[in-house]
PDB file of C-alpha atoms and ligand atoms in Angstrom:
ATOM      1  CA  MET H   1      24.772  34.484  45.096  1.00 79.00           C
ATOM      2  CA  PRO H   2      23.651  38.124  45.078  1.00 85.00           C
ATOM      3  CA  GLU H   3      23.227  39.268  48.682  1.00 87.00           C
ATOM      4  CA  LEU H   4      21.174  42.185  49.960  1.00 91.00           C
ATOM      5  CA  PRO H   5      23.874  44.827  49.300  1.00 89.00           C
ATOM      6  CA  GLU H   6      24.209  43.733  45.664  1.00 89.00           C
ATOM      7  CA  VAL H   7      20.440  43.842  45.249  1.00 93.00           C
ATOM      8  CA  GLU H   8      20.362  47.334  46.755  1.00 94.00           C
ATOM      9  CA  VAL H   9      23.258  48.480  44.546  1.00 91.00           C
ATOM     10  CA  THR H  10      21.392  47.028  41.550  1.00 94.00           C
ATOM     11  CA  ARG H  11      18.237  48.887  42.568  1.00 96.00           C
ATOM     12  CA  ARG H  12      20.044  52.207  42.912  1.00 94.00           C
ATOM     13  CA  SER H  13      21.752  51.729  39.554  1.00 92.00           C
ATOM     14  CA  PHE H  14      18.511  51.861  37.553  1.00 96.00           C
ATOM     15  CA  ALA H  15      15.629  52.995  39.790  1.00 97.00           C
ATOM     16  CA  ASP H  16      15.792  56.672  38.829  1.00 97.00           C
ATOM     17  CA  GLN H  17      16.429  56.037  35.140  1.00 96.00           C
ATOM     18  CA  ILE H  18      13.475  53.681  34.670  1.00 98.00           C
ATOM     19  CA  SER H  19      11.042  55.735  36.723  1.00 98.00           C
ATOM     20  CA  GLY H  20       8.220  57.038  34.523  1.00 98.00           C
ATOM     21  CA  ALA H  21       9.089  54.693  31.641  1.00 98.00           C
ATOM     22  CA  GLN H  22       6.281  53.052  29.725  1.00 98.00           C
ATOM     23  CA  ILE H  23       6.512  49.340  28.917  1.00 98.00           C
ATOM     24  CA  THR H  24       6.342  48.770  25.165  1.00 98.00           C
ATOM     25  CA  ALA H  25       7.226  45.053  24.928  1.00 98.00           C
ATOM     26  CA  VAL H  26       8.052  42.106  27.181  1.00 98.00           C
ATOM     27  CA  PHE H  27      10.367  39.215  26.352  1.00 97.00           C
ATOM     28  CA  LEU H  28      10.237  35.917  28.216  1.00 96.00           C
ATOM     29  CA  GLY H  29      13.002  33.343  27.729  1.00 94.00           C
ATOM     30  CA  LYS H  30      13.329  29.952  29.351  1.00 95.00           C
ATOM     31  CA  PRO H  31      11.290  29.271  32.520  1.00 95.00           C
ATOM     32  CA  LEU H  32      12.629  30.828  35.700  1.00 95.00           C
ATOM     33  CA  ARG H  33      11.982  29.674  39.248  1.00 95.00           C
ATOM     34  CA  TRP H  34       8.319  30.719  39.079  1.00 95.00           C
ATOM     35  CA  PRO H  35       6.113  31.660  36.119  1.00 95.00           C
ATOM     36  CA  LEU H  36       5.371  35.337  35.463  1.00 96.00           C
ATOM     37  CA  GLY H  37       1.722  34.760  36.349  1.00 95.00           C
ATOM     38  CA  VAL H  38       0.158  36.822  33.555  1.00 95.00           C
ATOM     39  CA  ALA H  39       0.357  36.880  29.778  1.00 96.00           C
ATOM     40  CA  PRO H  40       3.375  39.138  29.103  1.00 96.00           C
ATOM     41  CA  GLU H  41       1.457  41.384  26.693  1.00 96.00           C
ATOM     42  CA  THR H  42      -0.860  42.485  29.523  1.00 96.00           C
ATOM     43  CA  LEU H  43       2.084  44.502  30.909  1.00 98.00           C
ATOM     44  CA  VAL H  44       2.438  46.531  27.705  1.00 98.00           C
ATOM     45  CA  GLY H  45       1.268  50.116  28.139  1.00 98.00           C
ATOM     46  CA  ARG H  46       1.844  50.210  31.877  1.00 98.00           C
ATOM     47  CA  SER H  47       4.322  52.635  33.413  1.00 98.00           C
ATOM     48  CA  VAL H  48       7.034  52.193  36.020  1.00 98.00           C
ATOM     49  CA  VAL H  49       6.351  54.349  39.064  1.00 98.00           C
ATOM     50  CA  ALA H  50       9.216  53.373  41.381  1.00 98.00           C
ATOM     51  CA  VAL H  51      11.658  50.575  42.219  1.00 98.00           C
ATOM     52  CA  ARG H  52      11.792  49.517  45.855  1.00 97.00           C
ATOM     53  CA  ARG H  53      13.501  46.656  47.669  1.00 97.00           C
ATOM     54  CA  ARG H  54      12.428  44.356  50.481  1.00 96.00           C
ATOM     55  CA  GLY H  55      15.035  41.811  51.549  1.00 95.00           C
ATOM     56  CA  LYS H  56      16.443  40.473  48.288  1.00 94.00           C
ATOM     57  CA  TYR H  57      13.271  41.177  46.315  1.00 97.00           C
ATOM     58  CA  LEU H  58      13.069  44.131  43.975  1.00 98.00           C
ATOM     59  CA  LEU H  59       9.575  45.582  43.806  1.00 98.00           C
ATOM     60  CA  VAL H  60       8.892  47.435  40.586  1.00 98.00           C
ATOM     61  CA  ASP H  61       5.727  49.465  41.171  1.00 98.00           C
ATOM     62  CA  LEU H  62       3.689  49.972  38.027  1.00 98.00           C
ATOM     63  CA  ASP H  63       0.795  52.368  37.566  1.00 97.00           C
ATOM     64  CA  HIS H  64      -1.277  49.226  37.751  1.00 95.00           C
ATOM     65  CA  GLY H  65       0.180  46.299  39.679  1.00 96.00           C
ATOM     66  CA  MET H  66       3.757  45.415  40.487  1.00 97.00           C
ATOM     67  CA  LEU H  67       6.640  43.280  39.270  1.00 98.00           C
ATOM     68  CA  MET H  68       8.566  41.387  41.902  1.00 98.00           C
ATOM     69  CA  LEU H  69      12.076  40.319  40.880  1.00 98.00           C
ATOM     70  CA  HIS H  70      14.523  37.997  42.594  1.00 97.00           C
ATOM     71  CA  LEU H  71      18.049  37.381  41.321  1.00 95.00           C
ATOM     72  CA  GLY H  72      18.225  33.817  42.659  1.00 94.00           C
ATOM     73  CA  MET H  73      21.683  32.235  42.622  1.00 90.00           C
ATOM     74  CA  SER H  74      23.202  33.814  39.560  1.00 89.00           C
ATOM     75  CA  GLY H  75      20.915  36.541  38.281  1.00 94.00           C
ATOM     76  CA  SER H  76      21.934  40.053  37.325  1.00 93.00           C
ATOM     77  CA  LEU H  77      20.029  42.951  35.817  1.00 95.00           C
ATOM     78  CA  ARG H  78      21.119  45.388  33.154  1.00 94.00           C
ATOM     79  CA  PHE H  79      19.356  48.591  32.280  1.00 96.00           C
ATOM     80  CA  ALA H  80      20.508  50.594  29.281  1.00 95.00           C
ATOM     81  CA  GLN H  81      19.150  52.398  26.241  1.00 95.00           C
ATOM     82  CA  GLU H  82      20.752  49.796  24.035  1.00 94.00           C
ATOM     83  CA  LEU H  83      22.044  46.309  24.791  1.00 94.00           C
ATOM     84  CA  PRO H  84      23.604  43.573  22.639  1.00 95.00           C
ATOM     85  CA  ALA H  85      21.290  40.944  21.127  1.00 96.00           C
ATOM     86  CA  LEU H  86      19.645  38.656  23.695  1.00 96.00           C
ATOM     87  CA  GLY H  87      21.908  35.803  24.775  1.00 95.00           C
ATOM     88  CA  VAL H  88      21.050  32.230  25.761  1.00 95.00           C
ATOM     89  CA  HIS H  89      21.034  33.168  29.464  1.00 96.00           C
ATOM     90  CA  ASP H  90      18.834  36.249  29.100  1.00 96.00           C
ATOM     91  CA  HIS H  91      15.390  35.124  30.241  1.00 96.00           C
ATOM     92  CA  PHE H  92      13.402  38.286  30.797  1.00 97.00           C
ATOM     93  CA  GLN H  93      13.420  41.728  29.266  1.00 97.00           C
ATOM     94  CA  LEU H  94      11.233  44.767  29.564  1.00 97.00           C
ATOM     95  CA  VAL H  95      11.419  47.099  26.613  1.00 98.00           C
ATOM     96  CA  THR H  96      10.476  50.546  27.866  1.00 98.00           C
ATOM     97  CA  SER H  97      10.358  54.093  26.564  1.00 98.00           C
ATOM     98  CA  LYS H  98      13.523  54.832  28.587  1.00 98.00           C
ATOM     99  CA  GLY H  99      15.551  51.701  27.938  1.00 97.00           C
ATOM    100  CA  LEU H 100      15.827  47.929  28.249  1.00 97.00           C
ATOM    101  CA  LEU H 101      15.689  46.129  31.591  1.00 97.00           C
ATOM    102  CA  ARG H 102      17.186  42.677  31.133  1.00 97.00           C
ATOM    103  CA  LEU H 103      17.587  39.714  33.493  1.00 97.00           C
ATOM    104  CA  HIS H 104      20.621  37.527  32.813  1.00 95.00           C
ATOM    105  CA  ASP H 105      20.418  34.318  34.837  1.00 94.00           C
ATOM    106  CA  PRO H 106      22.471  31.250  33.801  1.00 93.00           C
ATOM    107  CA  ARG H 107      21.145  29.020  36.586  1.00 94.00           C
ATOM    108  CA  ARG H 108      17.537  30.260  36.358  1.00 95.00           C
ATOM    109  CA  PHE H 109      16.795  30.304  40.089  1.00 95.00           C
ATOM    110  CA  GLY H 110      15.748  33.918  39.710  1.00 95.00           C
ATOM    111  CA  ALA H 111      12.161  34.978  39.179  1.00 96.00           C
ATOM    112  CA  VAL H 112       9.930  37.723  37.850  1.00 97.00           C
ATOM    113  CA  LEU H 113       6.377  37.784  39.162  1.00 97.00           C
ATOM    114  CA  ALA H 114       3.576  40.047  37.930  1.00 97.00           C
ATOM    115  CA  LEU H 115       1.298  40.780  40.885  1.00 97.00           C
ATOM    116  CA  GLU H 116      -1.573  43.068  41.738  1.00 94.00           C
ATOM    117  CA  GLY H 117       0.492  44.677  44.503  1.00 94.00           C
ATOM    118  CA  GLU H 118       1.966  43.951  47.908  1.00 93.00           C
ATOM    119  CA  ALA H 119      -1.402  42.710  49.156  1.00 94.00           C
ATOM    120  CA  ASP H 120      -1.318  39.907  46.561  1.00 95.00           C
ATOM    121  CA  PRO H 121      -1.323  36.578  48.467  1.00 95.00           C
ATOM    122  CA  LEU H 122       1.917  35.486  46.806  1.00 94.00           C
ATOM    123  CA  ALA H 123       3.664  38.734  47.778  1.00 96.00           C
ATOM    124  CA  VAL H 124       2.365  38.386  51.322  1.00 96.00           C
ATOM    125  CA  LYS H 125       3.650  34.811  51.468  1.00 95.00           C
ATOM    126  CA  LEU H 126       7.121  35.782  50.250  1.00 94.00           C
ATOM    127  CA  LEU H 127       7.535  39.050  52.145  1.00 95.00           C
ATOM    128  CA  SER H 128       5.685  38.622  55.445  1.00 92.00           C
ATOM    129  CA  ARG H 129       8.232  36.286  57.018  1.00 89.00           C
ATOM    130  CA  LEU H 130      11.148  38.623  56.429  1.00 93.00           C
ATOM    131  CA  GLY H 131      12.768  40.233  59.459  1.00 94.00           C
ATOM    132  CA  PRO H 132      13.466  43.976  59.645  1.00 95.00           C
ATOM    133  CA  GLU H 133      15.639  45.765  57.105  1.00 96.00           C
ATOM    134  CA  PRO H 134      19.144  46.220  58.549  1.00 96.00           C
ATOM    135  CA  LEU H 135      19.550  49.745  57.193  1.00 93.00           C
ATOM    136  CA  ALA H 136      16.063  50.964  58.134  1.00 92.00           C
ATOM    137  CA  GLU H 137      14.921  52.686  61.315  1.00 87.00           C
ATOM    138  CA  ASP H 138      12.759  49.722  62.284  1.00 85.00           C
ATOM    139  CA  PHE H 139      15.838  47.578  62.974  1.00 94.00           C
ATOM    140  CA  GLY H 140      15.871  48.672  66.587  1.00 95.00           C
ATOM    141  CA  VAL H 141      18.475  47.564  69.107  1.00 96.00           C
ATOM    142  CA  ASP H 142      15.956  46.727  71.849  1.00 96.00           C
ATOM    143  CA  ALA H 143      13.949  44.324  69.675  1.00 95.00           C
ATOM    144  CA  PHE H 144      17.228  42.798  68.481  1.00 97.00           C
ATOM    145  CA  LEU H 145      18.418  42.139  72.048  1.00 97.00           C
ATOM    146  CA  LYS H 146      15.061  40.610  72.893  1.00 97.00           C
ATOM    147  CA  ALA H 147      15.170  38.345  69.838  1.00 96.00           C
ATOM    148  CA  LEU H 148      18.619  37.064  70.826  1.00 97.00           C
ATOM    149  CA  LYS H 149      17.407  36.360  74.356  1.00 97.00           C
ATOM    150  CA  GLY H 150      14.542  34.311  72.945  1.00 97.00           C
ATOM    151  CA  SER H 151      16.616  32.011  70.739  1.00 97.00           C
ATOM    152  CA  ARG H 152      18.613  28.882  71.442  1.00 97.00           C
ATOM    153  CA  LEU H 153      20.076  28.756  67.957  1.00 97.00           C
ATOM    154  CA  ALA H 154      23.768  29.263  67.316  1.00 98.00           C
ATOM    155  CA  ILE H 155      24.074  32.979  66.572  1.00 98.00           C
ATOM    156  CA  LYS H 156      25.296  32.445  63.032  1.00 98.00           C
ATOM    157  CA  GLN H 157      22.322  30.207  62.223  1.00 97.00           C
ATOM    158  CA  LEU H 158      19.950  32.769  63.715  1.00 97.00           C
ATOM    159  CA  LEU H 159      21.454  35.544  61.580  1.00 97.00           C
ATOM    160  CA  LEU H 160      21.213  33.414  58.425  1.00 95.00           C
ATOM    161  CA  SER H 161      17.553  32.583  59.132  1.00 94.00           C
ATOM    162  CA  GLY H 162      16.572  36.161  58.237  1.00 93.00           C
ATOM    163  CA  LYS H 163      14.057  36.246  61.080  1.00 92.00           C
ATOM    164  CA  ILE H 164      15.703  38.862  63.291  1.00 95.00           C
ATOM    165  CA  VAL H 165      17.136  40.873  60.424  1.00 97.00           C
ATOM    166  CA  VAL H 166      17.295  40.313  56.656  1.00 96.00           C
ATOM    167  CA  GLY H 167      20.385  40.555  54.519  1.00 90.00           C
ATOM    168  CA  VAL H 168      23.028  38.913  56.705  1.00 93.00           C
ATOM    169  CA  GLY H 169      24.081  36.169  54.290  1.00 90.00           C
ATOM    170  CA  ASN H 170      26.901  33.699  54.793  1.00 90.00           C
ATOM    171  CA  ILE H 171      29.798  36.049  54.121  1.00 88.00           C
ATOM    172  CA  TYR H 172      28.394  38.959  56.112  1.00 91.00           C
ATOM    173  CA  ALA H 173      27.526  36.684  59.069  1.00 94.00           C
ATOM    174  CA  SER H 174      31.176  35.660  59.463  1.00 94.00           C
ATOM    175  CA  GLU H 175      32.316  39.276  59.156  1.00 93.00           C
ATOM    176  CA  VAL H 176      29.862  40.840  61.622  1.00 95.00           C
ATOM    177  CA  LEU H 177      30.554  38.149  64.226  1.00 97.00           C
ATOM    178  CA  PHE H 178      34.283  38.810  63.916  1.00 97.00           C
ATOM    179  CA  LEU H 179      33.769  42.550  64.354  1.00 95.00           C
ATOM    180  CA  SER H 180      31.664  41.993  67.465  1.00 96.00           C
ATOM    181  CA  GLY H 181      33.999  39.390  69.017  1.00 97.00           C
ATOM    182  CA  ILE H 182      31.413  36.606  69.098  1.00 98.00           C
ATOM    183  CA  ARG H 183      32.177  32.971  68.221  1.00 98.00           C
ATOM    184  CA  PRO H 184      29.711  31.866  65.485  1.00 98.00           C
ATOM    185  CA  THR H 185      28.702  28.770  67.464  1.00 98.00           C
ATOM    186  CA  THR H 186      27.658  30.766  70.548  1.00 98.00           C
ATOM    187  CA  VAL H 187      24.028  30.151  71.495  1.00 98.00           C
ATOM    188  CA  ALA H 188      22.108  33.395  70.882  1.00 98.00           C
ATOM    189  CA  ASN H 189      20.557  33.651  74.350  1.00 97.00           C
ATOM    190  CA  ARG H 190      23.989  33.496  75.977  1.00 97.00           C
ATOM    191  CA  ILE H 191      25.177  36.693  74.327  1.00 97.00           C
ATOM    192  CA  GLY H 192      25.173  39.547  76.827  1.00 96.00           C
ATOM    193  CA  PRO H 193      23.814  43.034  76.095  1.00 96.00           C
ATOM    194  CA  MET H 194      27.234  44.600  75.470  1.00 95.00           C
ATOM    195  CA  ARG H 195      28.192  42.118  72.778  1.00 96.00           C
ATOM    196  CA  ALA H 196      24.657  42.064  71.356  1.00 97.00           C
ATOM    197  CA  ARG H 197      24.802  45.852  70.939  1.00 97.00           C
ATOM    198  CA  ARG H 198      28.154  45.549  69.204  1.00 97.00           C
ATOM    199  CA  LEU H 199      26.677  42.911  66.886  1.00 98.00           C
ATOM    200  CA  HIS H 200      23.696  45.120  66.060  1.00 98.00           C
ATOM    201  CA  ALA H 201      26.019  48.013  65.222  1.00 97.00           C
ATOM    202  CA  ALA H 202      28.324  45.748  63.182  1.00 96.00           C
ATOM    203  CA  ILE H 203      25.411  44.482  61.059  1.00 96.00           C
ATOM    204  CA  ARG H 204      24.402  48.026  60.143  1.00 95.00           C
ATOM    205  CA  GLU H 205      27.966  49.125  59.557  1.00 92.00           C
ATOM    206  CA  VAL H 206      29.053  46.177  57.396  1.00 89.00           C
ATOM    207  CA  LEU H 207      25.952  46.179  55.203  1.00 90.00           C
ATOM    208  CA  ALA H 208      26.012  49.962  54.799  1.00 90.00           C
ATOM    209  CA  ARG H 209      29.673  49.793  53.794  1.00 86.00           C
ATOM    210  CA  ALA H 210      28.968  46.964  51.324  1.00 85.00           C
ATOM    211  CA  VAL H 211      26.263  49.066  49.670  1.00 88.00           C
ATOM    212  CA  ALA H 212      28.534  52.115  49.648  1.00 85.00           C
ATOM    213  CA  THR H 213      31.378  50.215  47.953  1.00 80.00           C
ATOM    214  CA  GLY H 214      29.108  48.773  45.293  1.00 74.00           C
ATOM    215  CA  GLY H 215      28.413  45.285  46.615  1.00 64.00           C
ATOM    216  CA  SER H 216      31.242  43.052  47.700  1.00 54.00           C
ATOM    217  CA  THR H 217      30.403  39.392  47.697  1.00 49.00           C
ATOM    218  CA  LEU H 218      29.994  38.162  44.185  1.00 44.00           C
ATOM    219  CA  ARG H 219      33.026  37.653  42.017  1.00 45.00           C
ATOM    220  CA  ASP H 220      31.315  38.595  38.780  1.00 46.00           C
ATOM    221  CA  PHE H 221      28.844  41.029  40.275  1.00 52.00           C
ATOM    222  CA  SER H 222      28.038  44.161  38.359  1.00 56.00           C
ATOM    223  CA  ALA H 223      25.171  46.556  38.837  1.00 60.00           C
ATOM    224  CA  ALA H 224      22.514  47.234  36.224  1.00 63.00           C
ATOM    225  CA  ASP H 225      24.625  50.047  34.805  1.00 61.00           C
ATOM    226  CA  GLY H 226      27.520  47.629  34.211  1.00 58.00           C
ATOM    227  CA  MET H 227      29.735  49.069  36.981  1.00 55.00           C
ATOM    228  CA  ALA H 228      31.756  46.335  38.715  1.00 50.00           C
ATOM    229  CA  GLY H 229      31.578  45.951  42.477  1.00 49.00           C
ATOM    230  CA  HIS H 230      34.563  45.694  44.789  1.00 47.00           C
ATOM    231  CA  PHE H 231      35.581  42.083  45.161  1.00 40.00           C
ATOM    232  CA  GLN H 232      35.873  40.926  48.753  1.00 48.00           C
ATOM    233  CA  LEU H 233      38.733  43.342  49.280  1.00 52.00           C
ATOM    234  CA  GLU H 234      37.802  44.027  52.842  1.00 69.00           C
ATOM    235  CA  ALA H 235      37.055  40.566  54.303  1.00 85.00           C
ATOM    236  CA  ASN H 236      38.544  40.061  57.769  1.00 91.00           C
ATOM    237  CA  VAL H 237      37.787  36.361  58.076  1.00 94.00           C
ATOM    238  CA  TYR H 238      35.661  35.104  55.180  1.00 90.00           C
ATOM    239  CA  GLY H 239      37.699  32.910  52.816  1.00 90.00           C
ATOM    240  CA  ARG H 240      40.854  33.426  54.920  1.00 93.00           C
ATOM    241  CA  GLU H 241      41.286  29.983  56.567  1.00 96.00           C
ATOM    242  CA  GLY H 242      44.861  29.533  57.791  1.00 97.00           C
ATOM    243  CA  LEU H 243      45.797  33.167  57.108  1.00 96.00           C
ATOM    244  CA  PRO H 244      46.740  35.398  60.054  1.00 97.00           C
ATOM    245  CA  CYS H 245      43.970  37.304  61.818  1.00 97.00           C
ATOM    246  CA  ARG H 246      44.272  40.976  60.910  1.00 95.00           C
ATOM    247  CA  THR H 247      43.890  41.869  64.594  1.00 96.00           C
ATOM    248  CA  CYS H 248      45.916  39.290  66.564  1.00 98.00           C
ATOM    249  CA  GLY H 249      47.842  37.225  63.994  1.00 97.00           C
ATOM    250  CA  ALA H 250      46.375  33.853  65.016  1.00 98.00           C
ATOM    251  CA  PRO H 251      45.386  31.640  62.064  1.00 98.00           C
ATOM    252  CA  ILE H 252      41.768  32.029  60.940  1.00 98.00           C
ATOM    253  CA  LYS H 253      39.745  28.852  61.436  1.00 98.00           C
ATOM    254  CA  MET H 254      36.977  27.355  59.360  1.00 97.00           C
ATOM    255  CA  LEU H 255      34.104  25.120  60.383  1.00 96.00           C
ATOM    256  CA  ARG H 256      30.842  23.922  58.879  1.00 96.00           C
ATOM    257  CA  GLN H 257      27.517  25.087  60.271  1.00 94.00           C
ATOM    258  CA  GLY H 258      24.378  23.840  58.546  1.00 89.00           C
ATOM    259  CA  GLN H 259      26.481  22.894  55.500  1.00 90.00           C
ATOM    260  CA  ARG H 260      27.797  26.458  55.157  1.00 93.00           C
ATOM    261  CA  SER H 261      31.391  27.496  55.756  1.00 94.00           C
ATOM    262  CA  THR H 262      32.014  29.688  58.764  1.00 96.00           C
ATOM    263  CA  PHE H 263      35.277  31.567  59.285  1.00 96.00           C
ATOM    264  CA  PHE H 264      36.409  32.962  62.634  1.00 98.00           C
ATOM    265  CA  CYS H 265      39.359  33.816  64.878  1.00 98.00           C
ATOM    266  CA  ALA H 266      39.345  31.603  67.978  1.00 98.00           C
ATOM    267  CA  HIS H 267      41.402  34.206  69.835  1.00 98.00           C
ATOM    268  CA  CYS H 268      39.378  37.338  69.046  1.00 98.00           C
ATOM    269  CA  GLN H 269      35.927  35.719  69.101  1.00 98.00           C
ATOM    270  CA  LYS H 270      34.771  34.370  72.458  1.00 96.00           C
ATOM    271  CA  PRO H 271      32.122  31.644  72.947  1.00 96.00           C
TER     272      PRO H 271
HETATM  273 ZN1   ZN E 301      42.280  37.368  66.057  1.00 67.33          ZN
END
């Protein structure tokens, strides 16, 4: 599943190139998670102003309105001047004056929504519940500490909820908890300020590094320019059950939390 770093890497790989492009045609394939919301031809003639990201949504600002894209479970975008003929899993394409923007999505949990803007009720519904951006200034350490104090959830579940910060998916949650020495099952309000500060720093560091290395979680991930990401090369604990901890040598353990796999070192990570 594309995580926040992959979505950000995707955004960076085509945002500048598509900026200023005029839409000349729109192709819709099989239904995605949600319908586009307008007749596709109404988008023709509009121009792309900018491509932003909020959580795992890409916001394509047009000179009138906005497209909101989500990659779902298996979606990927390509942007190029020329692309091969549309395949059976290509379900959306913008033909623009600067190139083709194509969504490839075998499982079709992705979506493209045409909206009036961020004030559109559907955009508000999807975006308003998202916690702060991990790489933005508004992800402050004081608010983070306060949010931990106010929660009785296991810390890993709280991170996955997206309410205190967006973008810490299953793989990154295991990694940041390892780096901050916190057992994933620890109740959030029992984490002291020292460890909470380490966790806050680890979240920023791990996600920034994932973006810098081109996205790291998806085996077949490639950005919209076709460049492959780096494949889980750096994981300390994720997917390493039974292998020696890179810090202490103890075998990495695995448990299930909310039907998701959690990896940790029982020696390095304290309850
Ligand atoms: Zn260890």
